[in-house]
mmCIF file of C-alpha atoms and ligand atoms in Angstrom:
data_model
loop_
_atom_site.group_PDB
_atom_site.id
_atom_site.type_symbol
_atom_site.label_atom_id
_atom_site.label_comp_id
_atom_site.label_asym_id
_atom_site.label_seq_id
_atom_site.Cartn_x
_atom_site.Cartn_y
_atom_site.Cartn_z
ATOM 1 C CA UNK A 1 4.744 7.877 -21.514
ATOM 2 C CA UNK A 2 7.194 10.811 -21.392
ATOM 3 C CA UNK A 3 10.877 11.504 -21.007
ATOM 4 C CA UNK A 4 12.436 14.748 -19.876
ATOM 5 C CA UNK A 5 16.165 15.421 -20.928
ATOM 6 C CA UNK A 6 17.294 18.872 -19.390
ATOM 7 C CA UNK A 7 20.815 19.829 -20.147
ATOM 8 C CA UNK A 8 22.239 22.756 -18.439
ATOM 9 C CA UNK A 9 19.384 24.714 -18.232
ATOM 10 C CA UNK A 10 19.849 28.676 -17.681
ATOM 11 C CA UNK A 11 16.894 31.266 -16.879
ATOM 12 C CA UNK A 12 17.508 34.745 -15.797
ATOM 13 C CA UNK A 13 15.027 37.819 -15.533
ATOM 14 C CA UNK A 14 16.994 41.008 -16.149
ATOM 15 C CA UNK A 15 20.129 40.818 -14.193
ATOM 16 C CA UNK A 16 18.678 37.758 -12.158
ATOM 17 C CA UNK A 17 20.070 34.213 -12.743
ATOM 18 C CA UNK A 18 17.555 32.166 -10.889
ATOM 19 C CA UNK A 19 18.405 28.871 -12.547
ATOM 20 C CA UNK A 20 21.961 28.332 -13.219
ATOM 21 C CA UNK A 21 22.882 25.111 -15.246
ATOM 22 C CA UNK A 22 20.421 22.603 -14.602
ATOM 23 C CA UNK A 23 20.892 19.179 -15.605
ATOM 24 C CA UNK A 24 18.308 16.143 -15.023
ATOM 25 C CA UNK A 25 16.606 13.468 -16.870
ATOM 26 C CA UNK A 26 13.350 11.710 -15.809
ATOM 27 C CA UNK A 27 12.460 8.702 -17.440
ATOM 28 C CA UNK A 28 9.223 6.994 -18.939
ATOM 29 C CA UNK A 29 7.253 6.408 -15.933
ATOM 30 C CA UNK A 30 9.259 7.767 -13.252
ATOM 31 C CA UNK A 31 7.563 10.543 -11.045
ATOM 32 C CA UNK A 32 10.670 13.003 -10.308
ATOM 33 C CA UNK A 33 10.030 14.818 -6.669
ATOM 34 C CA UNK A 34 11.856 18.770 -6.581
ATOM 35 C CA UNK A 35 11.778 20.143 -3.302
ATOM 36 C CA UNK A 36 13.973 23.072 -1.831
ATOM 37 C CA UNK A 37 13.614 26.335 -0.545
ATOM 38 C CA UNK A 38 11.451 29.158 -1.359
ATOM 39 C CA UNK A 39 13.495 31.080 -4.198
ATOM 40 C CA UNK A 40 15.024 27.957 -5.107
ATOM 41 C CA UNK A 41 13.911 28.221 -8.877
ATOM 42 C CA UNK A 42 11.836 25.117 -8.738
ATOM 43 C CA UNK A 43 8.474 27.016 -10.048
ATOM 44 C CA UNK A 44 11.086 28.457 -13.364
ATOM 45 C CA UNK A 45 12.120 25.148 -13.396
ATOM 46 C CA UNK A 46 8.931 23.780 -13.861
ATOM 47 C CA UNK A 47 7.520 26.957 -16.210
ATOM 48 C CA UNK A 48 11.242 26.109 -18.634
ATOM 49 C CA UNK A 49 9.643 22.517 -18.823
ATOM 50 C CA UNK A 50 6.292 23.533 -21.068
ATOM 51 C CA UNK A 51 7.741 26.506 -21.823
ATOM 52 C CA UNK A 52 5.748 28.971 -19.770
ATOM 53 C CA UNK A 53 8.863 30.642 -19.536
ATOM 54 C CA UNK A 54 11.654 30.946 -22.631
ATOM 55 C CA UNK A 55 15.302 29.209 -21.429
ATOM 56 C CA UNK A 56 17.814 31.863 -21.496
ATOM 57 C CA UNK A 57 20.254 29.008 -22.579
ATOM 58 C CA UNK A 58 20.324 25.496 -23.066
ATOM 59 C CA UNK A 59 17.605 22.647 -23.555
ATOM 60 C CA UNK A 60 14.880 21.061 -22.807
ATOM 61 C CA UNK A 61 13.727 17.786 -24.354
ATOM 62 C CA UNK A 62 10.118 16.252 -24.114
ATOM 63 C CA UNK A 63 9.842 12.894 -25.667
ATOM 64 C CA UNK A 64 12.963 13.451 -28.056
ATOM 65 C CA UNK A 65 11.482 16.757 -29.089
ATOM 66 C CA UNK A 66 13.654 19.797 -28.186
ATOM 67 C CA UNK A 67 11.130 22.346 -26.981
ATOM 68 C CA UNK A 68 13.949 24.853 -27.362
ATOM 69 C CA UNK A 69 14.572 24.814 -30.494
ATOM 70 C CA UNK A 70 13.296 27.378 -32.647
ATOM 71 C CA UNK A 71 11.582 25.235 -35.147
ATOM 72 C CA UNK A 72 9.508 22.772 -32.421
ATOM 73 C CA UNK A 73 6.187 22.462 -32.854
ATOM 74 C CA UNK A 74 5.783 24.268 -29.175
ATOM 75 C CA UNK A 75 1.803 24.015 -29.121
ATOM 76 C CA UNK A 76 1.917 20.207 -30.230
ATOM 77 C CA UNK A 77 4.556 19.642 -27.811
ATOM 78 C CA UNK A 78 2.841 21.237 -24.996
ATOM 79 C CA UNK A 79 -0.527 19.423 -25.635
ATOM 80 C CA UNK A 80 0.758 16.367 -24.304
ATOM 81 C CA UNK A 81 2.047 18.165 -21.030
ATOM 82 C CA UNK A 82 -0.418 18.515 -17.946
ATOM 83 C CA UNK A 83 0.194 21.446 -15.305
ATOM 84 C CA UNK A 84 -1.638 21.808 -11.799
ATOM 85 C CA UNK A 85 -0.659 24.973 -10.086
ATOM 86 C CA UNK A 86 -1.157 25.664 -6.717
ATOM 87 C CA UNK A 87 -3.981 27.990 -6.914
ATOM 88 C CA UNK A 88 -5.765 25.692 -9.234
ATOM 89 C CA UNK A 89 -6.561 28.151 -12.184
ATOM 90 C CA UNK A 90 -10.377 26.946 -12.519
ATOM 91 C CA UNK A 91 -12.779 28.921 -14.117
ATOM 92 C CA UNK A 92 -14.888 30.034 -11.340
ATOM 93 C CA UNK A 93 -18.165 30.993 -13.481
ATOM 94 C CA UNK A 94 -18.189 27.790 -15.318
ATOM 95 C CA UNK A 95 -19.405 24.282 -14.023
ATOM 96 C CA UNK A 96 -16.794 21.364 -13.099
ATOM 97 C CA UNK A 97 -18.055 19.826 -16.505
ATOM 98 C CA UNK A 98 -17.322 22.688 -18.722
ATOM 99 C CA UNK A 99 -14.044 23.230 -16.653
ATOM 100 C CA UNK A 100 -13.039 20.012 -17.630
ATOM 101 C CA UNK A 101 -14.217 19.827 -21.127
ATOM 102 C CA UNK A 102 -13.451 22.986 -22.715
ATOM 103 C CA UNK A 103 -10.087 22.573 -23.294
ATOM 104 C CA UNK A 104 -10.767 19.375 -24.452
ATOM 105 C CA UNK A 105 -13.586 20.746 -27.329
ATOM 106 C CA UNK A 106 -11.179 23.854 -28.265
ATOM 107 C CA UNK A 107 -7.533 22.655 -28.370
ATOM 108 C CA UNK A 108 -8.394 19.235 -29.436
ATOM 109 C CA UNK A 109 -11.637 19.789 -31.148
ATOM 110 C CA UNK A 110 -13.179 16.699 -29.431
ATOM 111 C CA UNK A 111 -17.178 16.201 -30.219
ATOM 112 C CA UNK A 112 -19.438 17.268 -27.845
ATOM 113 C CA UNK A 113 -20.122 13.689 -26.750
ATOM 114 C CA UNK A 114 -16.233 12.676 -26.700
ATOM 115 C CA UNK A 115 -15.556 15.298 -24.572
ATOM 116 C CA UNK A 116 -18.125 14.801 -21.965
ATOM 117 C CA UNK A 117 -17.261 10.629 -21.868
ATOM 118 C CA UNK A 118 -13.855 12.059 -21.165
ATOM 119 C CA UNK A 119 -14.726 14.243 -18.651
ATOM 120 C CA UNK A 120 -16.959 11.649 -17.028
ATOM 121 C CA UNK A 121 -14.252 9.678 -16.658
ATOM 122 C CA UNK A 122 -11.902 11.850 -15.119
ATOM 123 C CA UNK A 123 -14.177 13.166 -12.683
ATOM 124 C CA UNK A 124 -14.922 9.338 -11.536
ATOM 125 C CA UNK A 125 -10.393 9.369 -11.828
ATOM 126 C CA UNK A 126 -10.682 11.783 -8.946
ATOM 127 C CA UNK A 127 -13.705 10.834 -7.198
ATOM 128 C CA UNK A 128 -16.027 13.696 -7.943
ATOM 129 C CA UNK A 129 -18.218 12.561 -10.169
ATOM 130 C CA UNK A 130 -21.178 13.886 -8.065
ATOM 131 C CA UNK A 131 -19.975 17.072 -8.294
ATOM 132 C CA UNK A 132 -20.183 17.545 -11.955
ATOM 133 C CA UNK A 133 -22.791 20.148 -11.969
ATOM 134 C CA UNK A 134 -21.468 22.036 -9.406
ATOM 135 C CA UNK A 135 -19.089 25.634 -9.660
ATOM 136 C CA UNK A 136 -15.777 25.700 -8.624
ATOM 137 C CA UNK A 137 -16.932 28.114 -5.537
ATOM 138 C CA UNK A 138 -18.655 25.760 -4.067
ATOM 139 C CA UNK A 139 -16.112 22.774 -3.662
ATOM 140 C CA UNK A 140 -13.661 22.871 -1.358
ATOM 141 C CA UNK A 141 -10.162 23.688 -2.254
ATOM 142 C CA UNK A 142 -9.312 19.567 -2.397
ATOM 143 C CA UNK A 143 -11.932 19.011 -4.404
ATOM 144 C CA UNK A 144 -10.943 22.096 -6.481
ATOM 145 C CA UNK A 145 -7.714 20.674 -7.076
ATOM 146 C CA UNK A 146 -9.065 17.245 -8.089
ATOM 147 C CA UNK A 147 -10.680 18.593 -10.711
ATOM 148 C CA UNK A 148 -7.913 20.143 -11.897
ATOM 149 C CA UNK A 149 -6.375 17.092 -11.940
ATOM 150 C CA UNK A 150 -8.989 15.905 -13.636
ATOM 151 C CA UNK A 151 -9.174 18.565 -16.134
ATOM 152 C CA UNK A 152 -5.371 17.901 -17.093
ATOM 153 C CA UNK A 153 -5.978 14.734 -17.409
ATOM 154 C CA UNK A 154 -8.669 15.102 -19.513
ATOM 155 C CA UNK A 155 -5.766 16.387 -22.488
ATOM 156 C CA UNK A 156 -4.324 13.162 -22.321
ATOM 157 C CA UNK A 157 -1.134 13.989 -21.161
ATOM 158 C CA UNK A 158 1.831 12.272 -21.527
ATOM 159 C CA UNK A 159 3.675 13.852 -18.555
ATOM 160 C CA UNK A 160 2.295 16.000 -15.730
ATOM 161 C CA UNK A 161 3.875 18.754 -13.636
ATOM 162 C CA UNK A 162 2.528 19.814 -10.083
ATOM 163 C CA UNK A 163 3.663 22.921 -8.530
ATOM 164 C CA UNK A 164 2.734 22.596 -5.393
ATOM 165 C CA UNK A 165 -0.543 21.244 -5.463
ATOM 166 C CA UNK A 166 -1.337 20.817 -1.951
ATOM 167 C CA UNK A 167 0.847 24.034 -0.201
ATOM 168 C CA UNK A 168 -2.704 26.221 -1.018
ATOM 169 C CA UNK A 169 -4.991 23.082 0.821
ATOM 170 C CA UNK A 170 -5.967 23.008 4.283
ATOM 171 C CA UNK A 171 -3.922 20.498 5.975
ATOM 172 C CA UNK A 172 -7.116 18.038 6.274
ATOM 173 C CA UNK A 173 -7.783 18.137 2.262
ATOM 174 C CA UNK A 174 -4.064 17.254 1.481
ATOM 175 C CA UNK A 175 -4.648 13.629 1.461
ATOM 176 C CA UNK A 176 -6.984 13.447 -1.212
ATOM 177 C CA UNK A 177 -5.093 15.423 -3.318
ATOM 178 C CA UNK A 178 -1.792 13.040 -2.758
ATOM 179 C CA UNK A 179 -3.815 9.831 -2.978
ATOM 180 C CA UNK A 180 -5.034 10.893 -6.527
ATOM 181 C CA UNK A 181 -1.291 11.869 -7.294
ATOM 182 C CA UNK A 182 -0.250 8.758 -5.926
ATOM 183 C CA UNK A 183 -2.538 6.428 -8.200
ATOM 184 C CA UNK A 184 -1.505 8.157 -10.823
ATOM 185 C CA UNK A 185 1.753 7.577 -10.298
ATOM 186 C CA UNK A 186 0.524 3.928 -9.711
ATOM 187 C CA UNK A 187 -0.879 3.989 -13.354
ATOM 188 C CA UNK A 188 2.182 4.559 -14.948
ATOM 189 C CA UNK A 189 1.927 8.647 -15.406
ATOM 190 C CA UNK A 190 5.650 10.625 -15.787
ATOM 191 C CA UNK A 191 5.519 13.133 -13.550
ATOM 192 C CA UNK A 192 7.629 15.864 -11.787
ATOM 193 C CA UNK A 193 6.417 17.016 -8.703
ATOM 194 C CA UNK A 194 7.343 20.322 -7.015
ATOM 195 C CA UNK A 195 6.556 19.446 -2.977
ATOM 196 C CA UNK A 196 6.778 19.839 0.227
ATOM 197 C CA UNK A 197 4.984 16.701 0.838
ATOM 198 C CA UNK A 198 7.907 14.589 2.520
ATOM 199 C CA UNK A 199 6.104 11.415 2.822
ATOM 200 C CA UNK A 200 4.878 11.778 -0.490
ATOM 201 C CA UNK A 201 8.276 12.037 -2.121
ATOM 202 C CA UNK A 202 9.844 9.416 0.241
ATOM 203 C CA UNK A 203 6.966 7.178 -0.536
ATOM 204 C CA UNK A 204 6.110 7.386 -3.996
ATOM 205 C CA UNK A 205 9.241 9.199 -5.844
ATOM 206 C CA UNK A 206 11.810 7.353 -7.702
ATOM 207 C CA UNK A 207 14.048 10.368 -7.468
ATOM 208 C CA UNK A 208 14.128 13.319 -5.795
ATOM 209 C CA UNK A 209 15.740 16.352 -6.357
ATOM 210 C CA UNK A 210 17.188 18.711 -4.027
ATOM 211 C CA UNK A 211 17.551 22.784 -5.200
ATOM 212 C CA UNK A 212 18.843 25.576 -3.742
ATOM 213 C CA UNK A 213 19.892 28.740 -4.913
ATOM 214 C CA UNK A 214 19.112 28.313 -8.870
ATOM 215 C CA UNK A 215 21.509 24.905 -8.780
ATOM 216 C CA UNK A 216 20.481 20.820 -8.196
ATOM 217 C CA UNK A 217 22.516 20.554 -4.912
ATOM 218 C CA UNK A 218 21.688 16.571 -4.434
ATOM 219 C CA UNK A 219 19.426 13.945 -6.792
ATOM 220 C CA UNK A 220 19.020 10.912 -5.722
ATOM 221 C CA UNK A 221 16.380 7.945 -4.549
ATOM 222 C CA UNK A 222 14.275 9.467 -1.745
ATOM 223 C CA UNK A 223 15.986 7.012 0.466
ATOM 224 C CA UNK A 224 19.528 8.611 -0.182
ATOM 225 C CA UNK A 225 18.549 12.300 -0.239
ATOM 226 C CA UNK A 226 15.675 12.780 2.229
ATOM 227 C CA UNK A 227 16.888 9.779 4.812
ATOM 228 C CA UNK A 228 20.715 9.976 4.162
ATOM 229 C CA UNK A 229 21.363 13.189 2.462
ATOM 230 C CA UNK A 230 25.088 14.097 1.548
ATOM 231 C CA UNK A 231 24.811 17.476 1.387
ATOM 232 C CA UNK A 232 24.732 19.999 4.314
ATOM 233 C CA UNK A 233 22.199 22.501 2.873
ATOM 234 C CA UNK A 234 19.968 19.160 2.298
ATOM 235 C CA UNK A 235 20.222 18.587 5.526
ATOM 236 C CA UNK A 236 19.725 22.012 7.442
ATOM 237 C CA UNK A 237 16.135 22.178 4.718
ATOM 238 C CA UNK A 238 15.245 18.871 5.710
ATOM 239 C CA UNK A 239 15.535 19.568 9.384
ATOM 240 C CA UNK A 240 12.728 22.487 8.587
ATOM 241 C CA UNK A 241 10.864 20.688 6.587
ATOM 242 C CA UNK A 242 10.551 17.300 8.037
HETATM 243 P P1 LIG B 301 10.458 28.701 -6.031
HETATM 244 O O1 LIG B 301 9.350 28.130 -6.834
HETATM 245 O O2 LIG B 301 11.542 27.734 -5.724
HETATM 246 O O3 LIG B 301 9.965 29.378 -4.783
HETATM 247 P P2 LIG B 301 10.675 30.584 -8.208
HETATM 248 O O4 LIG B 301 11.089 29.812 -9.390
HETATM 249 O O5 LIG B 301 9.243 30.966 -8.104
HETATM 250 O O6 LIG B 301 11.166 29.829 -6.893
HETATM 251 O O7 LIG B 301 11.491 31.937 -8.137
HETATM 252 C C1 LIG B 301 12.905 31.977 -8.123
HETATM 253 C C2 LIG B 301 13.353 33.411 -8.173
HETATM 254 O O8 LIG B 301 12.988 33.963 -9.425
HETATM 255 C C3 LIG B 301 12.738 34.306 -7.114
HETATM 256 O O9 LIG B 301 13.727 35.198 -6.688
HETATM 257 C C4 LIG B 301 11.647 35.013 -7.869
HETATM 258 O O10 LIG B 301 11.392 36.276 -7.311
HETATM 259 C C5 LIG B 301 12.254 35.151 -9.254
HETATM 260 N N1 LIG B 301 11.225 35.188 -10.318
HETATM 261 C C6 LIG B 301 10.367 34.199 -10.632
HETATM 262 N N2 LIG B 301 9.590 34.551 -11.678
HETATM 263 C C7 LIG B 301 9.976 35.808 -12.038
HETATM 264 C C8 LIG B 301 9.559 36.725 -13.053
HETATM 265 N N3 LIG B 301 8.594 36.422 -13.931
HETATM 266 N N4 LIG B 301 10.199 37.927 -13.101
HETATM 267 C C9 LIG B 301 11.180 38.235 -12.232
HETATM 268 N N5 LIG B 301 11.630 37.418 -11.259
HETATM 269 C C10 LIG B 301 11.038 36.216 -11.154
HETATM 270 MG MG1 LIG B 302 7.336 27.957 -6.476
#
């Protein structure tokens, strides 16, 4: 499984510094919870991490490999890094099985066969198995997002990013979503996790990570900075959050 090494991280657009010297690591196995306020720069964040968006300065290190550096393999890197947005990003026109196994047959130039056992099982990952046939239309927004999950999965990923994943859901298709997050996180998966799910980070994260205003403000184990927090600005966005 992954590591993540960020050291003082910088991203501006124009004359906007919306991340402004960002320093974390997660570790092999560790599922990393970043929650703050709207603005914060936890989506950059997340983008800088698989390099959706460029760094204006400093780095970013996957598994030893500096993604910032202008000779990394950026594509190989990246294969091994899973991202679920919050608007799930499935192809609407094409069935949950070709959703899931078309990356799968392009990027990695699986067989036809490998790619479907793979899907199979990633689909039965997130429960959904039934719905293998079916278009993305026709699920509802939990289930979209499952098989998302399922389609990231399907890569093999090393480490997995969620921005989000539940904030588009209804609040009764939530649950689903977290319990599949949650096993994962069970099995072993690195992941960093961009939530508003309280119970979720308290209950599952070994760290999480407070940002406001482009800057880490507080990281620590859920029990220090969502129960105890040190920090007033933790504490006057956990008392709207929680
Ligand atoms: P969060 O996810 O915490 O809500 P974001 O990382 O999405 O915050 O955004 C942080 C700030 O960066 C916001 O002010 C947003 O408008 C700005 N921003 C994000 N992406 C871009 C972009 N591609 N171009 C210009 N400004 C951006
Ligand atoms: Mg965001």
């Amino acid at each position: 499984m992954s590591t993540v090494e960020i050291r003082n991280l910088h991203k501006s657009f124009g004359k906007l510094e919306v991340l402004k010297g960002i320093d974390f690591t997660v570790e092999s196995g560790q599922v990393v919870c970043v929650i703050g306020p709207s603005g914060s720069g936890k989506s950059t964040l997340l983008r800088c991490v698989n390099l959706l968006e460029q760094p204006t300065s400093g780095t970013v290190v996957v598994d030893g490999i500096d993604l910032t550096d202008p000779d990394a393999d950026i594509d190989a890197a990246r294969r091994h890094i899973g991202m679920v947005f919050q608007q799930f990003n499935l192809f609407p026109h094409l069935t949950v099985r070709r959703n899931v196994t078309i990356a799968q047959e392009r990027v990695l130039k699986r067989s036809k066969g490998e790619c479907d056992h793979v899907a199979r099982e990633n689909l039965e990952k997130v429960g959904l198995i039934d719905k293998i046939a079916a278009y993305p239309p026709q699920l509802s927004g939990g289930q979209q997002q499952r098989v998302a999950i399922a389609r990231a999965l399907a890569m093999n990923p090393s480490l997995m990013l969620f921005d989000e994943p539940t904030s588009a859901l209804d609040p009764e298709l939530v649950g689903d979503v977290l319990s599949v997050m949650r096993k994962l996180a069970e099995d072993g998966m690195t992941m960093l996790v961009v939530t508003h799910e309280m119970g979720f980070a308290r209950e599952v994260a070994d760290r999480v990570v407070f940002m406001d205003g482009g800057v880490i403000v507080e990281d620590g184990p859920p029990e220090q900075v969502i129960a105890d927090p040190q920090h007033e600005r933790t504490r006057e966005f956990l008392s709207r959050v929680l």
